[in-house]
Amino acid sequence: MQAKNATERFTELFSKLEHSTESEQKHEIEELHGLMEEMDREEFESAFTEELFNSIDKMIEEKKMPLENAVLLLNHLGYNRTLKFPWNYGFDDSSLSERFEKMIIEEEMKEEGMNEKLLFDLCKCYQALSFNLSAKLLPICASCLLKVAFNKEKNEETRKEVEIAFLALSNIHEFIEIEQKLYLNEIKEIIEYHKEHHNLTQLTYQSAWDFLIKRFIKDRNLEEVIANKLHFAREAAREIEELAKTVDWKRKEGNKREREREEEYILLRWIRTLRPYFCICKLWNDESVELVSSVVNIFRAVNDNSSEICDQCICVFVAATENEAVKSEELLKGGAVEAVLEAFVQFEVKSRSAKDYLLYFKRICERLKEKTDDEANEAKRFELKRKIFEKMEEEGYEDFIIGLNHYIEYGTCYYVLVQNVENYFVYF
C-alpha cells in the first residue's frame, strides 16, 4: 500500500479536531504543525483552502474548538504560510476572515477593558494569513504588531512573540503606506542594537529588514537611512553568507525530497527582499557591489539544486540592470555578468525564468556597448565582449536566442522584450 503524503495525513488528522477534547486538540494541533513543516508548495496549496478556514470558523461558532486552540492552530498556519508560501489566498475569502475582522474592530473599540493579549493574537493571525489587508484594519494591526515587535524584554517567550510580530509585519504589502513616525526610530534602534548584540533570530532580523524595504518602495526618503546609516547592503551580504554556510547545496531536486530547512526559506526571503532595493536604490556604493558578489555566490551554488532561489537571483540581477545608478563596471566587479553567462544555455527554455534570463542577457549586452571611464574596467569590458562573442559562436547562442523568440510570450504582464534578435548580440 502506498504511503499517505503529508496533505492526506494532515486532512485526516484535521478532521478529528471537532470530535476531540480541548486538551486532545492541543496535542493534535502540534502534530498538524509537524505535518505543515513537511509539506512542499503543492501539498500546502492543496490543503490550505477557503474550505479549511471555513471549517475552523464553523468549529469556533459551534463551540467545538475554543478560541485559544483556534489561535494556536492559526498561528502555526500563518507562520508556515508567511515563511514558505506567501501567495496562498485561502484565508481572505473565508468566513473565518470575516469573523477575525469583526473581533479585531470590536476589541480595539472598547473604551475600557481591552484585552491586549487577545488583540495581538487576533492581529498576528489575521496579518500572517491575509494577502489583502483591509484598509480599516491596517492601522489597528500595524499599531498592535509594532508595539509587540519593539518589546525589548529578553526572555524567550518575548523573543518568540517579537519574531511572530515581525514576520506578520513583513507580510504587509509594499504598496501600503505606514507613517514613518509609527516605526522608523524604533526599527533603527532594533537593527543597530542587533548589530552589536545579535539578540534577534535570523528570521526576526530578516523580517525587520523586509518590512523596512517594503516601506522604502513607497517612501524614497528612507534611502539615506537604509543605505548609509543602517548599511543594508553590508548587513544583507553578511546574513546571506552566514545562511549559505548552513545549507547542503549538494541535495539534488531529482532525489527523494528532503525537508527544506528553515535557513533555506530565510535565504529565499532575503533574495526576494533584495529585488526592490537593487531596482530603486540610488546610493550605490562598494557595499552594494559586495552584495552583488554574495548573490552571485548563491546563484552559482544553487544553479543545479534550487530552481526557486536561482530564479530569484536572476530577478535581482535584472533589477540591477534597470537601475540607472548601477554602473556597468559595478556589475562586472560583482561577477554577475560572468555567472549568468555561464548558466545561460544550461537552463530549461520552458522554465518560468526564461524571460528574465533573456531580458538580463539583452540588457547586459546593451550595457557592454557603453564605454566606461576606468581604463581597467574598460579593458575588462572589452575582454568580456570578446568572450561573449566567442561563446555565442561556440555554443550557438544566436540559434538559442532565435529559438527563445518562438517560445516566449510577449504581453502586458511581462517586460517587453525587443524581438529583433540583433539587439541581444554584442559585436565589436
PDB file of N, CA and C in Angstrom, residues 183-248:
ATOM      1  N   TYR A 183       7.126  53.833  13.182  1.00  0.00           N
ATOM      2  CA  TYR A 183       8.067  52.716  13.218  1.00  0.00           C
ATOM      3  C   TYR A 183       9.545  53.077  13.085  1.00  0.00           C
ATOM      4  N   LEU A 184       9.898  54.185  12.428  1.00  0.00           N
ATOM      5  CA  LEU A 184      11.271  54.366  11.970  1.00  0.00           C
ATOM      6  C   LEU A 184      12.292  54.433  13.105  1.00  0.00           C
ATOM      7  N   ASN A 185      12.065  55.276  14.103  1.00  0.00           N
ATOM      8  CA  ASN A 185      13.045  55.406  15.187  1.00  0.00           C
ATOM      9  C   ASN A 185      13.254  54.089  15.914  1.00  0.00           C
ATOM     10  N   GLU A 186      12.155  53.395  16.154  1.00  0.00           N
ATOM     11  CA  GLU A 186      12.243  52.133  16.884  1.00  0.00           C
ATOM     12  C   GLU A 186      12.962  51.054  16.073  1.00  0.00           C
ATOM     13  N   ILE A 187      12.641  50.963  14.783  1.00  0.00           N
ATOM     14  CA  ILE A 187      13.252  49.898  13.978  1.00  0.00           C
ATOM     15  C   ILE A 187      14.736  50.178  13.752  1.00  0.00           C
ATOM     16  N   LYS A 188      15.107  51.442  13.659  1.00  0.00           N
ATOM     17  CA  LYS A 188      16.528  51.803  13.582  1.00  0.00           C
ATOM     18  C   LYS A 188      17.248  51.336  14.844  1.00  0.00           C
ATOM     19  N   GLU A 189      16.637  51.587  15.991  1.00  0.00           N
ATOM     20  CA  GLU A 189      17.249  51.193  17.258  1.00  0.00           C
ATOM     21  C   GLU A 189      17.387  49.680  17.352  1.00  0.00           C
ATOM     22  N   ILE A 190      16.360  48.954  16.900  1.00  0.00           N
ATOM     23  CA  ILE A 190      16.387  47.492  16.949  1.00  0.00           C
ATOM     24  C   ILE A 190      17.499  46.938  16.065  1.00  0.00           C
ATOM     25  N   ILE A 191      17.639  47.471  14.854  1.00  0.00           N
ATOM     26  CA  ILE A 191      18.671  46.990  13.932  1.00  0.00           C
ATOM     27  C   ILE A 191      20.064  47.314  14.457  1.00  0.00           C
ATOM     28  N   GLU A 192      20.256  48.532  14.946  1.00  0.00           N
ATOM     29  CA  GLU A 192      21.562  48.917  15.483  1.00  0.00           C
ATOM     30  C   GLU A 192      21.921  48.073  16.709  1.00  0.00           C
ATOM     31  N   TYR A 193      20.945  47.805  17.564  1.00  0.00           N
ATOM     32  CA  TYR A 193      21.204  47.003  18.763  1.00  0.00           C
ATOM     33  C   TYR A 193      21.590  45.576  18.366  1.00  0.00           C
ATOM     34  N   HIS A 194      20.906  45.043  17.349  1.00  0.00           N
ATOM     35  CA  HIS A 194      21.204  43.678  16.913  1.00  0.00           C
ATOM     36  C   HIS A 194      22.616  43.577  16.330  1.00  0.00           C
ATOM     37  N   LYS A 195      23.051  44.602  15.631  1.00  0.00           N
ATOM     38  CA  LYS A 195      24.402  44.585  15.057  1.00  0.00           C
ATOM     39  C   LYS A 195      25.453  44.381  16.146  1.00  0.00           C
ATOM     40  N   GLU A 196      25.195  44.946  17.306  1.00  0.00           N
ATOM     41  CA  GLU A 196      26.160  44.874  18.403  1.00  0.00           C
ATOM     42  C   GLU A 196      25.981  43.632  19.261  1.00  0.00           C
ATOM     43  N   HIS A 197      24.716  43.250  19.495  1.00  0.00           N
ATOM     44  CA  HIS A 197      24.447  42.181  20.466  1.00  0.00           C
ATOM     45  C   HIS A 197      23.942  40.879  19.847  1.00  0.00           C
ATOM     46  N   HIS A 198      23.513  40.905  18.577  1.00  0.00           N
ATOM     47  CA  HIS A 198      22.997  39.708  17.905  1.00  0.00           C
ATOM     48  C   HIS A 198      21.906  39.028  18.728  1.00  0.00           C
ATOM     49  N   ASN A 199      20.948  39.825  19.149  1.00  0.00           N
ATOM     50  CA  ASN A 199      19.897  39.340  20.039  1.00  0.00           C
ATOM     51  C   ASN A 199      18.677  38.790  19.317  1.00  0.00           C
ATOM     52  N   LEU A 200      18.550  39.037  18.018  1.00  0.00           N
ATOM     53  CA  LEU A 200      17.378  38.595  17.266  1.00  0.00           C
ATOM     54  C   LEU A 200      17.652  37.281  16.554  1.00  0.00           C
ATOM     55  N   THR A 201      16.602  36.518  16.306  1.00  0.00           N
ATOM     56  CA  THR A 201      16.754  35.322  15.474  1.00  0.00           C
ATOM     57  C   THR A 201      17.010  35.755  14.034  1.00  0.00           C
ATOM     58  N   GLN A 202      17.531  34.838  13.227  1.00  0.00           N
ATOM     59  CA  GLN A 202      17.784  35.149  11.815  1.00  0.00           C
ATOM     60  C   GLN A 202      16.494  35.551  11.112  1.00  0.00           C
ATOM     61  N   LEU A 203      15.404  34.871  11.447  1.00  0.00           N
ATOM     62  CA  LEU A 203      14.116  35.177  10.814  1.00  0.00           C
ATOM     63  C   LEU A 203      13.602  36.543  11.247  1.00  0.00           C
ATOM     64  N   THR A 204      13.741  36.877  12.524  1.00  0.00           N
ATOM     65  CA  THR A 204      13.292  38.179  13.013  1.00  0.00           C
ATOM     66  C   THR A 204      14.053  39.299  12.311  1.00  0.00           C
ATOM     67  N   TYR A 205      15.361  39.145  12.225  1.00  0.00           N
ATOM     68  CA  TYR A 205      16.193  40.187  11.617  1.00  0.00           C
ATOM     69  C   TYR A 205      15.842  40.365  10.138  1.00  0.00           C
ATOM     70  N   GLN A 206      15.680  39.255   9.432  1.00  0.00           N
ATOM     71  CA  GLN A 206      15.298  39.354   8.015  1.00  0.00           C
ATOM     72  C   GLN A 206      13.930  40.005   7.861  1.00  0.00           C
ATOM     73  N   SER A 207      12.991  39.643   8.725  1.00  0.00           N
ATOM     74  CA  SER A 207      11.632  40.186   8.629  1.00  0.00           C
ATOM     75  C   SER A 207      11.605  41.677   8.931  1.00  0.00           C
ATOM     76  N   ALA A 208      12.440  42.121   9.878  1.00  0.00           N
ATOM     77  CA  ALA A 208      12.524  43.555  10.180  1.00  0.00           C
ATOM     78  C   ALA A 208      13.009  44.328   8.967  1.00  0.00           C
ATOM     79  N   TRP A 209      14.043  43.826   8.300  1.00  0.00           N
ATOM     80  CA  TRP A 209      14.544  44.473   7.091  1.00  0.00           C
ATOM     81  C   TRP A 209      13.518  44.411   5.958  1.00  0.00           C
ATOM     82  N   ASP A 210      12.840  43.279   5.843  1.00  0.00           N
ATOM     83  CA  ASP A 210      11.833  43.122   4.790  1.00  0.00           C
ATOM     84  C   ASP A 210      10.728  44.165   4.949  1.00  0.00           C
ATOM     85  N   PHE A 211      10.273  44.354   6.187  1.00  0.00           N
ATOM     86  CA  PHE A 211       9.257  45.366   6.476  1.00  0.00           C
ATOM     87  C   PHE A 211       9.762  46.753   6.082  1.00  0.00           C
ATOM     88  N   LEU A 212      11.022  47.063   6.402  1.00  0.00           N
ATOM     89  CA  LEU A 212      11.572  48.386   6.127  1.00  0.00           C
ATOM     90  C   LEU A 212      11.769  48.608   4.627  1.00  0.00           C
ATOM     91  N   ILE A 213      12.283  47.612   3.920  1.00  0.00           N
ATOM     92  CA  ILE A 213      12.490  47.757   2.470  1.00  0.00           C
ATOM     93  C   ILE A 213      11.157  47.923   1.755  1.00  0.00           C
ATOM     94  N   LYS A 214      10.119  47.249   2.215  1.00  0.00           N
ATOM     95  CA  LYS A 214       8.798  47.429   1.595  1.00  0.00           C
ATOM     96  C   LYS A 214       8.262  48.837   1.800  1.00  0.00           C
ATOM     97  N   ARG A 215       8.586  49.454   2.926  1.00  0.00           N
ATOM     98  CA  ARG A 215       8.183  50.854   3.132  1.00  0.00           C
ATOM     99  C   ARG A 215       8.990  51.772   2.205  1.00  0.00           C
ATOM    100  N   PHE A 216      10.224  51.395   1.913  1.00  0.00           N
ATOM    101  CA  PHE A 216      11.109  52.175   1.040  1.00  0.00           C
ATOM    102  C   PHE A 216      10.531  52.295  -0.368  1.00  0.00           C
ATOM    103  N   ILE A 217       9.832  51.272  -0.824  1.00  0.00           N
ATOM    104  CA  ILE A 217       9.264  51.282  -2.179  1.00  0.00           C
ATOM    105  C   ILE A 217       8.323  52.457  -2.363  1.00  0.00           C
ATOM    106  N   LYS A 218       7.565  52.799  -1.312  1.00  0.00           N
ATOM    107  CA  LYS A 218       6.631  53.929  -1.398  1.00  0.00           C
ATOM    108  C   LYS A 218       7.209  55.224  -0.835  1.00  0.00           C
ATOM    109  N   ASP A 219       8.249  55.135  -0.020  1.00  0.00           N
ATOM    110  CA  ASP A 219       8.800  56.305   0.653  1.00  0.00           C
ATOM    111  C   ASP A 219      10.306  56.380   0.399  1.00  0.00           C
ATOM    112  N   ARG A 220      10.703  57.074  -0.666  1.00  0.00           N
ATOM    113  CA  ARG A 220      12.113  57.142  -1.040  1.00  0.00           C
ATOM    114  C   ARG A 220      12.943  57.973  -0.059  1.00  0.00           C
ATOM    115  N   ASN A 221      12.287  58.678   0.860  1.00  0.00           N
ATOM    116  CA  ASN A 221      13.019  59.425   1.881  1.00  0.00           C
ATOM    117  C   ASN A 221      13.763  58.507   2.850  1.00  0.00           C
ATOM    118  N   LEU A 222      13.478  57.222   2.790  1.00  0.00           N
ATOM    119  CA  LEU A 222      14.152  56.266   3.667  1.00  0.00           C
ATOM    120  C   LEU A 222      15.521  55.852   3.127  1.00  0.00           C
ATOM    121  N   GLU A 223      15.854  56.277   1.932  1.00  0.00           N
ATOM    122  CA  GLU A 223      17.056  55.773   1.262  1.00  0.00           C
ATOM    123  C   GLU A 223      18.336  56.033   2.049  1.00  0.00           C
ATOM    124  N   GLU A 224      18.535  57.242   2.539  1.00  0.00           N
ATOM    125  CA  GLU A 224      19.741  57.586   3.274  1.00  0.00           C
ATOM    126  C   GLU A 224      19.878  56.723   4.531  1.00  0.00           C
ATOM    127  N   VAL A 225      18.766  56.531   5.234  1.00  0.00           N
ATOM    128  CA  VAL A 225      18.786  55.712   6.453  1.00  0.00           C
ATOM    129  C   VAL A 225      19.142  54.267   6.123  1.00  0.00           C
ATOM    130  N   ILE A 226      18.492  53.714   5.095  1.00  0.00           N
ATOM    131  CA  ILE A 226      18.680  52.305   4.747  1.00  0.00           C
ATOM    132  C   ILE A 226      20.083  52.040   4.213  1.00  0.00           C
ATOM    133  N   ALA A 227      20.549  52.871   3.284  1.00  0.00           N
ATOM    134  CA  ALA A 227      21.816  52.595   2.598  1.00  0.00           C
ATOM    135  C   ALA A 227      23.035  53.028   3.398  1.00  0.00           C
ATOM    136  N   ASN A 228      22.994  54.215   3.991  1.00  0.00           N
ATOM    137  CA  ASN A 228      24.208  54.787   4.591  1.00  0.00           C
ATOM    138  C   ASN A 228      24.266  54.754   6.117  1.00  0.00           C
ATOM    139  N   LYS A 229      23.105  54.753   6.763  1.00  0.00           N
ATOM    140  CA  LYS A 229      23.112  54.738   8.231  1.00  0.00           C
ATOM    141  C   LYS A 229      22.975  53.320   8.785  1.00  0.00           C
ATOM    142  N   LEU A 230      22.068  52.556   8.195  1.00  0.00           N
ATOM    143  CA  LEU A 230      21.878  51.181   8.664  1.00  0.00           C
ATOM    144  C   LEU A 230      22.665  50.176   7.833  1.00  0.00           C
ATOM    145  N   HIS A 231      23.214  50.598   6.701  1.00  0.00           N
ATOM    146  CA  HIS A 231      24.082  49.763   5.865  1.00  0.00           C
ATOM    147  C   HIS A 231      23.405  48.449   5.474  1.00  0.00           C
ATOM    148  N   PHE A 232      22.257  48.575   4.802  1.00  0.00           N
ATOM    149  CA  PHE A 232      21.504  47.382   4.405  1.00  0.00           C
ATOM    150  C   PHE A 232      22.337  46.416   3.576  1.00  0.00           C
ATOM    151  N   ALA A 233      23.050  46.928   2.556  1.00  0.00           N
ATOM    152  CA  ALA A 233      23.792  46.036   1.658  1.00  0.00           C
ATOM    153  C   ALA A 233      24.812  45.207   2.426  1.00  0.00           C
ATOM    154  N   ARG A 234      25.536  45.837   3.336  1.00  0.00           N
ATOM    155  CA  ARG A 234      26.539  45.123   4.134  1.00  0.00           C
ATOM    156  C   ARG A 234      25.886  44.063   5.018  1.00  0.00           C
ATOM    157  N   GLU A 235      24.783  44.443   5.664  1.00  0.00           N
ATOM    158  CA  GLU A 235      24.098  43.509   6.560  1.00  0.00           C
ATOM    159  C   GLU A 235      23.496  42.340   5.785  1.00  0.00           C
ATOM    160  N   ALA A 236      22.874  42.632   4.634  1.00  0.00           N
ATOM    161  CA  ALA A 236      22.265  41.567   3.832  1.00  0.00           C
ATOM    162  C   ALA A 236      23.324  40.603   3.326  1.00  0.00           C
ATOM    163  N   ALA A 237      24.470  41.131   2.869  1.00  0.00           N
ATOM    164  CA  ALA A 237      25.555  40.268   2.388  1.00  0.00           C
ATOM    165  C   ALA A 237      26.046  39.345   3.498  1.00  0.00           C
ATOM    166  N   ARG A 238      26.222  39.893   4.696  1.00  0.00           N
ATOM    167  CA  ARG A 238      26.692  39.084   5.820  1.00  0.00           C
ATOM    168  C   ARG A 238      25.698  37.984   6.172  1.00  0.00           C
ATOM    169  N   GLU A 239      24.408  38.343   6.235  1.00  0.00           N
ATOM    170  CA  GLU A 239      23.384  37.362   6.587  1.00  0.00           C
ATOM    171  C   GLU A 239      23.274  36.274   5.517  1.00  0.00           C
ATOM    172  N   ILE A 240      23.326  36.659   4.249  1.00  0.00           N
ATOM    173  CA  ILE A 240      23.232  35.695   3.155  1.00  0.00           C
ATOM    174  C   ILE A 240      24.394  34.710   3.205  1.00  0.00           C
ATOM    175  N   GLU A 241      25.586  35.219   3.455  1.00  0.00           N
ATOM    176  CA  GLU A 241      26.765  34.352   3.527  1.00  0.00           C
ATOM    177  C   GLU A 241      26.684  33.401   4.724  1.00  0.00           C
ATOM    178  N   GLU A 242      26.178  33.891   5.860  1.00  0.00           N
ATOM    179  CA  GLU A 242      26.036  33.041   7.040  1.00  0.00           C
ATOM    180  C   GLU A 242      25.011  31.938   6.795  1.00  0.00           C
ATOM    181  N   LEU A 243      23.893  32.293   6.185  1.00  0.00           N
ATOM    182  CA  LEU A 243      22.860  31.301   5.896  1.00  0.00           C
ATOM    183  C   LEU A 243      23.357  30.258   4.908  1.00  0.00           C
ATOM    184  N   ALA A 244      24.121  30.708   3.905  1.00  0.00           N
ATOM    185  CA  ALA A 244      24.611  29.788   2.878  1.00  0.00           C
ATOM    186  C   ALA A 244      25.487  28.687   3.465  1.00  0.00           C
ATOM    187  N   LYS A 245      26.187  28.997   4.559  1.00  0.00           N
ATOM    188  CA  LYS A 245      27.065  28.018   5.194  1.00  0.00           C
ATOM    189  C   LYS A 245      26.281  26.872   5.826  1.00  0.00           C
ATOM    190  N   THR A 246      25.009  27.092   6.130  1.00  0.00           N
ATOM    191  CA  THR A 246      24.224  26.095   6.861  1.00  0.00           C
ATOM    192  C   THR A 246      23.450  25.159   5.936  1.00  0.00           C
ATOM    193  N   VAL A 247      23.474  25.421   4.626  1.00  0.00           N
ATOM    194  CA  VAL A 247      22.637  24.664   3.695  1.00  0.00           C
ATOM    195  C   VAL A 247      23.472  23.674   2.903  1.00  0.00           C
ATOM    196  N   ASP A 248      22.944  22.461   2.747  1.00  0.00           N
ATOM    197  CA  ASP A 248      23.601  21.446   1.939  1.00  0.00           C
ATOM    198  C   ASP A 248      23.167  21.624   0.488  1.00  0.00           C
TER     199      ASP A 248
END
